[in-house]
């Protein structure tokens, strides 16, 4: 193409290009450490029970019978997304083997955070596996149009035996989550499709079970699956089983135990462990060191986003930290993820006395909360509540609520504060 804005040089010209030099003495298969990588079964540690439970839900789908719906809960990095994708992938493979038509869709609701967006993502995923040439409108239509594409006349699921939808971080859909879940779980009952539908709904929020209303809850299993955090030994094992991401001998002995210990500090978070190991490898590579050492691991930990944020929060002024704690508490316990200053202030008013301090004013809390957005601990924005309500500011936490709560109030004071808040049922 003559008008290509990105010209590609000829192969001859590229012979001497330094970018083409393969001088990676650290990584052999770096892709094994990417957060999106779904490892095969031999690399998965300590999740036999959870895998079995999800297998039970999906097994019928693999033979063309109705699957069950299930909720998967647990803190970040406890393997929820991994287990859901792993088992769904195997179910699809088995279905293929048995000549059953099984469709699957994965939706990250953090990214597709409204009913329409999530429904569109589901349709696009099904389209790609069932009928890649089919034209699906990408914008300008509502959720109902996307459901039609699935189970309307001539919908994508018409000749499909079973369909599994993974809705990851479903709490990010807020109130829309009930809509999506009820439509998926009731489309068969309503006779809209002959295709059996199963849903795996995943959330980091422990209170999410209370959320779905009756019409949704009844179609889900009574007991949600809870994924416990890993202990340091399990994290070590997870890293060991990815060690072939590195060249032979590129990891010095104590690297994995240290990375595991650091990642298990707040709660055993496998994502953080892999992140530290990958960053340590990158640092060794960049500096031209022959091996990844504990120095690189410590440095990687310093660099890690989470650690930087923890330090920043710990160095905040007391009332700024209490207000941030209030936001983290709301984020953890309520379904929303954005909160008005007033809501934060109401919780803050309970916290200050619990730590022996007089509360500052609403206006002051607004100022303090606004300051957390600059270092990207939170984001905040104006939103209109309609003419009668006037406009107000909402705040949203950009980090894990547990980690923020732990950083914002010291461990000695935390229990007192939580007891007080639980008493008030805020
Ligand atoms: N049991 C495990 N064995 C091996 N790797 C794991 C395990 N649990 C999590 N991981 C890895 O850690 C990262 C985070 O896991 P993920 O499933 O995304 O956690 P969650 O969805 O619970 O936040 C992923 O890269 C995943 O491959
Ligand atoms: Mg996840």
mmCIF file of N, CA and C in Angstrom, residues 111 126 134 315:
data_model
loop_
_atom_site.group_PDB
_atom_site.id
_atom_site.type_symbol
_atom_site.label_atom_id
_atom_site.label_comp_id
_atom_site.label_asym_id
_atom_site.label_seq_id
_atom_site.Cartn_x
_atom_site.Cartn_y
_atom_site.Cartn_z
ATOM 1 N N UNK A 111 -14.903 -3.554 32.413
ATOM 2 C CA UNK A 111 -14.719 -2.834 31.154
ATOM 3 C C UNK A 111 -16.065 -2.552 30.485
ATOM 4 N N UNK A 126 -20.309 -14.721 21.127
ATOM 5 C CA UNK A 126 -21.031 -15.851 20.540
ATOM 6 C C UNK A 126 -20.920 -15.781 19.011
ATOM 7 N N UNK A 134 -21.533 -12.803 10.574
ATOM 8 C CA UNK A 134 -22.780 -12.096 10.886
ATOM 9 C C UNK A 134 -22.491 -10.664 11.313
ATOM 10 N N UNK A 315 1.060 7.990 54.271
ATOM 11 C CA UNK A 315 1.657 9.293 54.583
ATOM 12 C C UNK A 315 0.636 10.428 54.517
#
